[in-house]
CSV table of C-alpha atoms in Angstrom, one decimal:
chain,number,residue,atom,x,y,z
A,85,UNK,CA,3.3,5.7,23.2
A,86,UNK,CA,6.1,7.1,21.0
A,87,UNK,CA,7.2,11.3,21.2
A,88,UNK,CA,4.9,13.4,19.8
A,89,UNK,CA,6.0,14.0,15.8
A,90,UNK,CA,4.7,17.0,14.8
A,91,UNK,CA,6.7,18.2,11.8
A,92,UNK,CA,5.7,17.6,8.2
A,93,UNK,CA,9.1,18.5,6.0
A,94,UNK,CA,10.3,18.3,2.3
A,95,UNK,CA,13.1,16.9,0.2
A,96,UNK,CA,14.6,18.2,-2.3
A,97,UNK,CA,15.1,16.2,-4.7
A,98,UNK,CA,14.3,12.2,-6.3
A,99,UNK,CA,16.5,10.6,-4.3
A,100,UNK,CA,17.5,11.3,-0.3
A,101,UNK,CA,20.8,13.0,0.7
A,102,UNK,CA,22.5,12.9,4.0
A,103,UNK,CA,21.0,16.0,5.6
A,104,UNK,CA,17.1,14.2,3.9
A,105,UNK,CA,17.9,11.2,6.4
A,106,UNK,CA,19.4,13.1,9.7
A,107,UNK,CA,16.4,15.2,9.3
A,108,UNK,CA,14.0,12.1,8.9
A,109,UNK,CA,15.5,10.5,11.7
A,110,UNK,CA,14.6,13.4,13.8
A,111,UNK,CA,12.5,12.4,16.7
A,112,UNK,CA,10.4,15.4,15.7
A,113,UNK,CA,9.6,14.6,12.6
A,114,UNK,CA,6.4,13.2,11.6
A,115,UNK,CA,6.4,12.9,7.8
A,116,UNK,CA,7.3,14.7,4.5
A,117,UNK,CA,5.3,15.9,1.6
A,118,UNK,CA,6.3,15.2,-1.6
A,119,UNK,CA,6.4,17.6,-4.5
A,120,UNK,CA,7.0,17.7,-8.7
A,121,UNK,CA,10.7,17.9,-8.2
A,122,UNK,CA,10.7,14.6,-5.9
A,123,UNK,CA,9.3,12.9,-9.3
A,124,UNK,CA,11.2,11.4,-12.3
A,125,UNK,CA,9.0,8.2,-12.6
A,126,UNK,CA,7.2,5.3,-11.3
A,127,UNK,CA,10.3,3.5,-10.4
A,128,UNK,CA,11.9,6.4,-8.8
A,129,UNK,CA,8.8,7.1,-6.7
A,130,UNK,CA,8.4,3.7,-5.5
A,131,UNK,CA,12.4,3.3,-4.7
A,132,UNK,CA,12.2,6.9,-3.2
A,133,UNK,CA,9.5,5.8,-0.5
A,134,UNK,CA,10.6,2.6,-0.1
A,135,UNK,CA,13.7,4.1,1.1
A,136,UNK,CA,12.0,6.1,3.3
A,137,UNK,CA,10.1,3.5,5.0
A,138,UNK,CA,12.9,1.9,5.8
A,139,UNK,CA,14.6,4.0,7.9
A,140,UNK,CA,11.0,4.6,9.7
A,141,UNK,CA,7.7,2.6,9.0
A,142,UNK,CA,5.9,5.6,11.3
A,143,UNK,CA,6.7,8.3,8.6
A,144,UNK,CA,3.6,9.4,6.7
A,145,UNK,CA,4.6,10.3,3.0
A,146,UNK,CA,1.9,12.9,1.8
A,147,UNK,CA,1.3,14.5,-1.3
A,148,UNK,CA,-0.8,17.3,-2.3
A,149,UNK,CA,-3.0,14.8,-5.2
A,150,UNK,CA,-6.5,16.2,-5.8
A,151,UNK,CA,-7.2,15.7,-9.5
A,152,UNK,CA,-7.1,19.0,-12.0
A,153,UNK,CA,-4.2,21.3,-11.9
A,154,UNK,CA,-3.2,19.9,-8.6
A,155,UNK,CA,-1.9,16.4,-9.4
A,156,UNK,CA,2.3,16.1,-8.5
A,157,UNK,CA,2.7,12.9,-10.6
A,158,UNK,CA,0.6,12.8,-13.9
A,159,UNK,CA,3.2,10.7,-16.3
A,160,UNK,CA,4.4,7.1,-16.3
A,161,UNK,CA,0.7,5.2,-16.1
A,162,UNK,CA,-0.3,7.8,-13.2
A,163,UNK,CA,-4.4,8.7,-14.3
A,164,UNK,CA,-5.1,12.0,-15.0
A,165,UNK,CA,-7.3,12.8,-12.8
A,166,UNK,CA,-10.6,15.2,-13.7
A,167,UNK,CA,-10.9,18.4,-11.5
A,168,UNK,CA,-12.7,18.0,-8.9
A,169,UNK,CA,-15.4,20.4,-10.2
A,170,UNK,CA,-16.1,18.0,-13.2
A,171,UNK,CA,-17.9,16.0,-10.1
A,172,UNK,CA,-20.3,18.8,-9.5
A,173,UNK,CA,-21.1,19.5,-13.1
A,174,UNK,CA,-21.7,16.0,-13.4
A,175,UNK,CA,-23.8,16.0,-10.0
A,176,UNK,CA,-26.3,18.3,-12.0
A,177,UNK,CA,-27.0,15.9,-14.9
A,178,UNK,CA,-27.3,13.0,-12.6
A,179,UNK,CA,-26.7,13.3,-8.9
A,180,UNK,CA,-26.2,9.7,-8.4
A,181,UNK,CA,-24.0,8.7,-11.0
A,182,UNK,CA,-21.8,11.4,-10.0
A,183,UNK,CA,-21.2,9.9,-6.8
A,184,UNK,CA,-20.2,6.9,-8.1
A,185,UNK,CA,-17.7,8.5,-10.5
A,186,UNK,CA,-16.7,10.1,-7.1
A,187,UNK,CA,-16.0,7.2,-5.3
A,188,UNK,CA,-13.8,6.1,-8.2
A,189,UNK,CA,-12.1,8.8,-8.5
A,190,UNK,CA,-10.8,8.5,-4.6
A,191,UNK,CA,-10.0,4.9,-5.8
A,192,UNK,CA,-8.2,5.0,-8.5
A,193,UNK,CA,-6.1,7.8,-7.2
A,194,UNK,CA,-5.4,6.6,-3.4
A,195,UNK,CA,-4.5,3.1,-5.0
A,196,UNK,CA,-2.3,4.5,-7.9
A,197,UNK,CA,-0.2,6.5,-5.0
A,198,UNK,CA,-0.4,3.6,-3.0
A,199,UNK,CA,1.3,1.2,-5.3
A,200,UNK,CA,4.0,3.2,-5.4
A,201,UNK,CA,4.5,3.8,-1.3
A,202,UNK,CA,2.8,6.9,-0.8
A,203,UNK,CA,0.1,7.1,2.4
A,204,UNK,CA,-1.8,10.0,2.0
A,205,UNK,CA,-3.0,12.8,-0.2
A,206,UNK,CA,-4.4,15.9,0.9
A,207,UNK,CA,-7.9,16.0,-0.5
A,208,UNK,CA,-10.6,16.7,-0.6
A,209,UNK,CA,-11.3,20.3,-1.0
A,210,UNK,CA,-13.9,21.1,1.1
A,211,UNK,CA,-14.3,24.5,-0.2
A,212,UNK,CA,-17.2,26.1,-2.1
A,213,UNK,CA,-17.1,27.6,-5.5
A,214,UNK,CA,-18.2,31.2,-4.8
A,215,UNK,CA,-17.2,31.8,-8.4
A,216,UNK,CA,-14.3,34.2,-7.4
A,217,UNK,CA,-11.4,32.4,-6.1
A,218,UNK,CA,-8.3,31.8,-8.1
A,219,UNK,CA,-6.4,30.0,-6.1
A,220,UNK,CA,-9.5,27.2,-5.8
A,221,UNK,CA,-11.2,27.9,-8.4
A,222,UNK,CA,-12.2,24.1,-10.3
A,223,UNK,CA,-10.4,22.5,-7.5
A,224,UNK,CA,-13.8,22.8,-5.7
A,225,UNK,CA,-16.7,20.2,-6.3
A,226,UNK,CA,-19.7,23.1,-6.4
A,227,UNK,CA,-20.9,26.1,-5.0
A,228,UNK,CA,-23.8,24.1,-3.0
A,229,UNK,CA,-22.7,23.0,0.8
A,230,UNK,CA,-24.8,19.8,0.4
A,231,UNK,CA,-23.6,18.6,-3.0
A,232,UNK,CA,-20.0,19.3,-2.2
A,233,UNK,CA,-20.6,17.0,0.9
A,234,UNK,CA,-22.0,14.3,-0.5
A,235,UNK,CA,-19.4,14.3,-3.4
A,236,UNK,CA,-16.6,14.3,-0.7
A,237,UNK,CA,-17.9,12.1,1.3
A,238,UNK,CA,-18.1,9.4,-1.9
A,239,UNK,CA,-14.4,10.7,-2.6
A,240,UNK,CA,-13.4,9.5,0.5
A,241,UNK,CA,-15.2,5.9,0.3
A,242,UNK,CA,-12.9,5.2,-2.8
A,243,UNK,CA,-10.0,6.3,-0.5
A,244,UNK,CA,-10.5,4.2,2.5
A,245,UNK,CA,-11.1,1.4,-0.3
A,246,UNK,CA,-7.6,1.7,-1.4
A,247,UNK,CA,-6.8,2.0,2.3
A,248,UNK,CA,-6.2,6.2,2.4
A,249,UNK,CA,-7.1,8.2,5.4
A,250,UNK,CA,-8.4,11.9,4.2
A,251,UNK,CA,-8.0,15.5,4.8
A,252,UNK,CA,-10.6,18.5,4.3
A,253,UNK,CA,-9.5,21.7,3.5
A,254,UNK,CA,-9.1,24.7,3.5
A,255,UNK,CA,-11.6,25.1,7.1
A,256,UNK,CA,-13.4,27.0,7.8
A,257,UNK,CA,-13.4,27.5,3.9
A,258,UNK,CA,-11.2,29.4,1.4
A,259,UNK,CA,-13.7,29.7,-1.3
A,260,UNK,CA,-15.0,32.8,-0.5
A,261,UNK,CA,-12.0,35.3,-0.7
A,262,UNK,CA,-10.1,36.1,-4.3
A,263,UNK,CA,-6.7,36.5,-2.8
A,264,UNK,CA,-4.3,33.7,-2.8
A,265,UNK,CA,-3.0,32.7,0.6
A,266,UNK,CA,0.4,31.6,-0.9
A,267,UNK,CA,1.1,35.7,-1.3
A,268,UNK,CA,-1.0,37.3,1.4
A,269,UNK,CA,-3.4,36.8,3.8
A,270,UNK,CA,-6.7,36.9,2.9
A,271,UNK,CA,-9.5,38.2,4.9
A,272,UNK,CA,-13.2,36.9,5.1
A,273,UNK,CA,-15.4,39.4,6.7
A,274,UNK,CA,-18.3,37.2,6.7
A,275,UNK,CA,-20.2,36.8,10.0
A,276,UNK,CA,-19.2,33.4,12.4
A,277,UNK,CA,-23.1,32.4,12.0
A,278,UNK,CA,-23.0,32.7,7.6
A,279,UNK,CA,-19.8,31.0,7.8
A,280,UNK,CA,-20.9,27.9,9.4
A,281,UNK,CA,-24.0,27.6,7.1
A,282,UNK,CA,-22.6,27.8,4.1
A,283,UNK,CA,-18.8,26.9,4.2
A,284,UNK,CA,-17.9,25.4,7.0
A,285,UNK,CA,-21.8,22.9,6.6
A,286,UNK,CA,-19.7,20.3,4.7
A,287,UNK,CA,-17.2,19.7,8.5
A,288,UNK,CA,-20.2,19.4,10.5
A,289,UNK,CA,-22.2,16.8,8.0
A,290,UNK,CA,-18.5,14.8,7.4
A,291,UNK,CA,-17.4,15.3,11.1
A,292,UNK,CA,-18.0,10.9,11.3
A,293,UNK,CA,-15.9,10.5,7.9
A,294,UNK,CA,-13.1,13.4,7.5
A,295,UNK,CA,-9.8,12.0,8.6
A,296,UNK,CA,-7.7,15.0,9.1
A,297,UNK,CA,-8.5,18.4,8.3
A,298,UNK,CA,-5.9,21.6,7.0
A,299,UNK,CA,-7.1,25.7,7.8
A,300,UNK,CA,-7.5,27.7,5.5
A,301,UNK,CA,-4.9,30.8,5.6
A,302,UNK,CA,-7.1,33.5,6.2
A,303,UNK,CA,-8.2,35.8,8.7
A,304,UNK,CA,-12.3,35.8,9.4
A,305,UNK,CA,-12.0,39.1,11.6
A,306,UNK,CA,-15.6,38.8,12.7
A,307,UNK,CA,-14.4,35.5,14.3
A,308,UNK,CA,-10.6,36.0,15.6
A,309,UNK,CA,-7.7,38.3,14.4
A,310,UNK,CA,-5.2,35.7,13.8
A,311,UNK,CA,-5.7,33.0,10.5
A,312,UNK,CA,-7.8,29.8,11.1
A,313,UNK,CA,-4.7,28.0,11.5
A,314,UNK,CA,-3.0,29.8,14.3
A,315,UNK,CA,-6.3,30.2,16.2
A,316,UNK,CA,-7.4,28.5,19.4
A,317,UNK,CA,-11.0,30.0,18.7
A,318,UNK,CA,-11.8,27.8,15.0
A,319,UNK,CA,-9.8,25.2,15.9
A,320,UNK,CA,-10.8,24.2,19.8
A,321,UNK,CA,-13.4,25.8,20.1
A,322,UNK,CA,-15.6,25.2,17.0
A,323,UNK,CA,-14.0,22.7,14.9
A,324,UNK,CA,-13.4,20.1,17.9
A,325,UNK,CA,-16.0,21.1,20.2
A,326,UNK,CA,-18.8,22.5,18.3
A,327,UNK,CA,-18.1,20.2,15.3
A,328,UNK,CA,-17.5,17.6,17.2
A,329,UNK,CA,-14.3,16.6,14.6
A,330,UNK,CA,-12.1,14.1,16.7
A,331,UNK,CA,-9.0,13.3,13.6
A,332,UNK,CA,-5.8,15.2,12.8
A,333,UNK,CA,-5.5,18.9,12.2
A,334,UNK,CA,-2.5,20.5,9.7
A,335,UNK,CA,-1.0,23.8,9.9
A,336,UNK,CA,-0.8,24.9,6.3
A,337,UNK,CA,2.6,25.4,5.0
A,338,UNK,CA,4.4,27.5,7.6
A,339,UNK,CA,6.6,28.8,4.8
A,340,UNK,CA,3.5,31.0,3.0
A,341,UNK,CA,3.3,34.4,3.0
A,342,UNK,CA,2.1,35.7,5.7
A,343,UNK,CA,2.3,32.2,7.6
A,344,UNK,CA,5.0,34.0,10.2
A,345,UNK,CA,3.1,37.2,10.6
A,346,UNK,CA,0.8,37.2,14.2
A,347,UNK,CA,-0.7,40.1,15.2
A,348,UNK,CA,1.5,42.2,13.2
A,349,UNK,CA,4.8,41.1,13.6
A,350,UNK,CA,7.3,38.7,12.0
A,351,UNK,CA,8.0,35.6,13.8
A,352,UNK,CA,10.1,32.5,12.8
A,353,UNK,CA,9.5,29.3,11.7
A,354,UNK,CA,9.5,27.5,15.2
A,355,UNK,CA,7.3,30.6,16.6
A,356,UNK,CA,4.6,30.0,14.4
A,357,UNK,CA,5.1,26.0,14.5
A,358,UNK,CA,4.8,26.6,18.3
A,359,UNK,CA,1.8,28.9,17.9
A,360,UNK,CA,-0.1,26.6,15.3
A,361,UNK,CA,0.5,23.9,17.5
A,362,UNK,CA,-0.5,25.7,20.9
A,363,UNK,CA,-3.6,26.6,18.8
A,364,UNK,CA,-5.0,23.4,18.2
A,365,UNK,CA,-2.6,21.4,14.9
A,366,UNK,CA,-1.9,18.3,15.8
A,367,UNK,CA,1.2,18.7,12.7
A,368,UNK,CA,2.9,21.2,10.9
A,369,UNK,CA,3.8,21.7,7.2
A,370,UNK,CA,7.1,23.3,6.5
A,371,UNK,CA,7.6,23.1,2.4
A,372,UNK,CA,9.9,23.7,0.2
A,373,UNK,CA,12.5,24.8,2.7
A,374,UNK,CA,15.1,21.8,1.9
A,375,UNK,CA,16.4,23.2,-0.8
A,376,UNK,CA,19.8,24.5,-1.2
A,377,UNK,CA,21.3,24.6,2.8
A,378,UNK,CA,17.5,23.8,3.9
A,379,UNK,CA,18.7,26.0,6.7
A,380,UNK,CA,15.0,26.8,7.5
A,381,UNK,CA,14.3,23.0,7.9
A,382,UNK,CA,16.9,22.7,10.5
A,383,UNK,CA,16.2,25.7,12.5
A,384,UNK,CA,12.3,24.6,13.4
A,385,UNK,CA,13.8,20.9,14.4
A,386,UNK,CA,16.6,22.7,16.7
A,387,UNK,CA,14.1,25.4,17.7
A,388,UNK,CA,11.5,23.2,18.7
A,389,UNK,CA,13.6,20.5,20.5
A,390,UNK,CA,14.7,23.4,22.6
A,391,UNK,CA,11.2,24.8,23.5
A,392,UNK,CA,10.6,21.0,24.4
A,393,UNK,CA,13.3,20.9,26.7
A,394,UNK,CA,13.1,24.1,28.3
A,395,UNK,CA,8.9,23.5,28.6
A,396,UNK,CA,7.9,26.4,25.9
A,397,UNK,CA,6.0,23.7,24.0
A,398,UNK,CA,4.6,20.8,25.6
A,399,UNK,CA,4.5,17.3,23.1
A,400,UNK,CA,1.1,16.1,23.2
A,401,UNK,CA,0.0,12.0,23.3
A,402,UNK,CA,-3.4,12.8,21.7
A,403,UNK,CA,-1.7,14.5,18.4
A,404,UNK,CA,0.6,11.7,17.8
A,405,UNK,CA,-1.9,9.1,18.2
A,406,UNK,CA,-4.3,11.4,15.7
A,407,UNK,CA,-1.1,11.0,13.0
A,408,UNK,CA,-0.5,7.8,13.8
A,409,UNK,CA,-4.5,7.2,13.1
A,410,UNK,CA,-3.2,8.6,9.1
A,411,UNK,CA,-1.4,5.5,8.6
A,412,UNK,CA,-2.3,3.4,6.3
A,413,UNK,CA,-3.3,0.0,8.0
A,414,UNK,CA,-2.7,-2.3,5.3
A,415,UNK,CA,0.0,-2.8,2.6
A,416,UNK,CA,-1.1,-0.9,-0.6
A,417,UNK,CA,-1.6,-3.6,-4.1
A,418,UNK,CA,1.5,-3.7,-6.4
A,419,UNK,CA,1.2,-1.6,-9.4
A,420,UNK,CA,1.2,-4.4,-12.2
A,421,UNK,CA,-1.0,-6.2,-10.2
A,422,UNK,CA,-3.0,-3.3,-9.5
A,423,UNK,CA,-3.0,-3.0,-13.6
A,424,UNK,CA,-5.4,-5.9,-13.8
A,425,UNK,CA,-7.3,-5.4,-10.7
A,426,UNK,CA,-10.9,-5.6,-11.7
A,427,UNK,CA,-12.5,-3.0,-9.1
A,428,UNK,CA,-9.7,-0.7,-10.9
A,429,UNK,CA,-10.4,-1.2,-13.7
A,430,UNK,CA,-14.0,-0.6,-13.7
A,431,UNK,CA,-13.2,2.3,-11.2
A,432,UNK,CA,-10.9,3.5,-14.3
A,433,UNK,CA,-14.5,3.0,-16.6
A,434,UNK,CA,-16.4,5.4,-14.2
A,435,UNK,CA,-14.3,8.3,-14.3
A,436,UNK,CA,-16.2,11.4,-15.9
């Protein structure tokens, strides 16, 4: 069994740079997530991870790709995607073909992103359309646990058909709160026992199909003081044991506001890697920190090698073999050859 990789970084920008490979290379690190500024085109993209694999096949290359507003590529052949509420509002005029349209949807984007090298998208939204959240808003499939469930799940068949592992989010569900987690912490001051039969339903139901899941970033005071993603209690305790969820968990971005605040005080980036981690993530997400110096980048590899060596942070078999599980399995299909692919193209036909 190879070290435990627990870091999710960025780049900053299409192609890598000296300090992008050192950082790559680091023993520590897991994967990176790719963002707008990593794009130019197709050809870029597809040298940029090829590149990457090279100096490791083990590195996962993740994007945040849901459909909607949140789509990092969108130009150069890549399908716009619909939102994902589209799915719901289809769902109401015909529950089954909505499904299907699902399922293509998680097909026809896992297999564009594959052509082009990347492994793994982090989608689907799991969280219910209360009607007040910004910051989710139409990136949610409905306001109904069930439907949103049952639309997921058929997301994520088209997925694993394109060979894609998944990843639920935002547990125990960001749907509820208005404020955005990017700029401050939101807090849900609904009871442990409402959570988990609304929001949280669609973790338990998909516990056999979700992948990987990411916490939301907010604090459910009723249930624990600190965020989902830095607590023990949602993630040990009810997501793996009550749930009964076995795959991957991510930190949210570290970087976030707020992400560095427990119990009151500031803390720095390899405290609250080493606190997410102690807390149940099997990886953390440190994003858009490579830019300029990408001092910050730097300081949680350093810091966290150290707390390995000196025992503050113990490297953990189970967590690697739960990123390792994210890997795709088989080599994704070519792009022009994915062009005349019949099951893309009628995927392609299906999509609302």
């Amino acid at each position: 069994m190879s070290m435990h990789a627990p870091v999710i970084l960025d780049i900053a920008g299409t192609t890598l740079s000296a300090a992008d490979r050192r950082r790559l290379k680091h023993p520590l690190t897991g994967g990176l997530i790719l963002f707008g500024r990593n794009w130019q085109d197709r050809a870029q993209l597809t040298a940029l991870c090829a590149e990457i694999a090279a100096l490791r096949d083990d590195l996962l290359v993740c994007v945040d790709h849901e459909g909607g507003r949140v789509q990092r590529f969108r130009s150069d052949g890549f399908t716009h995607l619909p939102p994902m509420r589209a799915l719901g509002e289809l769902w109401m005029r015909d529950a089954l073909k909505a499904t299907n349209a699902a399922t293509a949807c998680g097909y026809v984007l896992a297999s564009e992103l594959r052509a082009c090298g990347v492994d793994f998208s982090f989608t689907p939204v799991l969280d219910l359309d209360w009607g007040g959240s910004g910051v989710i808003g139409d990136r949610a499939f409905h306001s109904d646990a069930r439907v949103t469930a049952m639309l997921a799940k058929s997301l994520m068949h088209g997925l694993l058909q394109a060979g894609m592992a998944n990843c639920g989010k935002h547990f125990p569900g960001h749907g509820f709160v208005k404020a955005d987690s990017h700029t401050d912490i939101p807090v849900d001051r609904r009871s442990l026992k409402a959570i988990l039969a609304d929001d949280a339903a669609p973790y338990d139901w998909l516990s056999a199909t979700l992948s990987s899941v990411m916490p939301a970033h907010v604090i459910y005071p009723k249930v624990d003081s600190r965020p989902a993603g830095f607590s023990s209690r949602w993630l040990n305790d009810i997501l793996r044991r009550q749930l009964g969820f076995g795959g991957a968990v991510f930190s949210d971005d570290l970087s976030m506001a707020g992400a560095r605040l427990i119990d009151g005080r500031e803390i720095s980036y390899t405290e609250a890697a080493m606190t997410a981690l102690s807390a149940g993530c099997d990886l953390v997400l440190l994003c858009n920190q490579s830019l300029g110096q990408g001092a910050a980048v730097d300081e949680l590899l350093d810091g966290l090698t150290e707390a390995q060596l000196k025992g503050h942070w113990q490297a953990s078999d189970a967590s690697e073999q739960r990123r390792r599980e994210l890997l795709p399995r088989t080599p994704g299909t070519a792009w022009d050859e994915l062009m005349t692919q019949p099951a893309y193209m009628h995927a392609l036909d299906l999509l609302p």
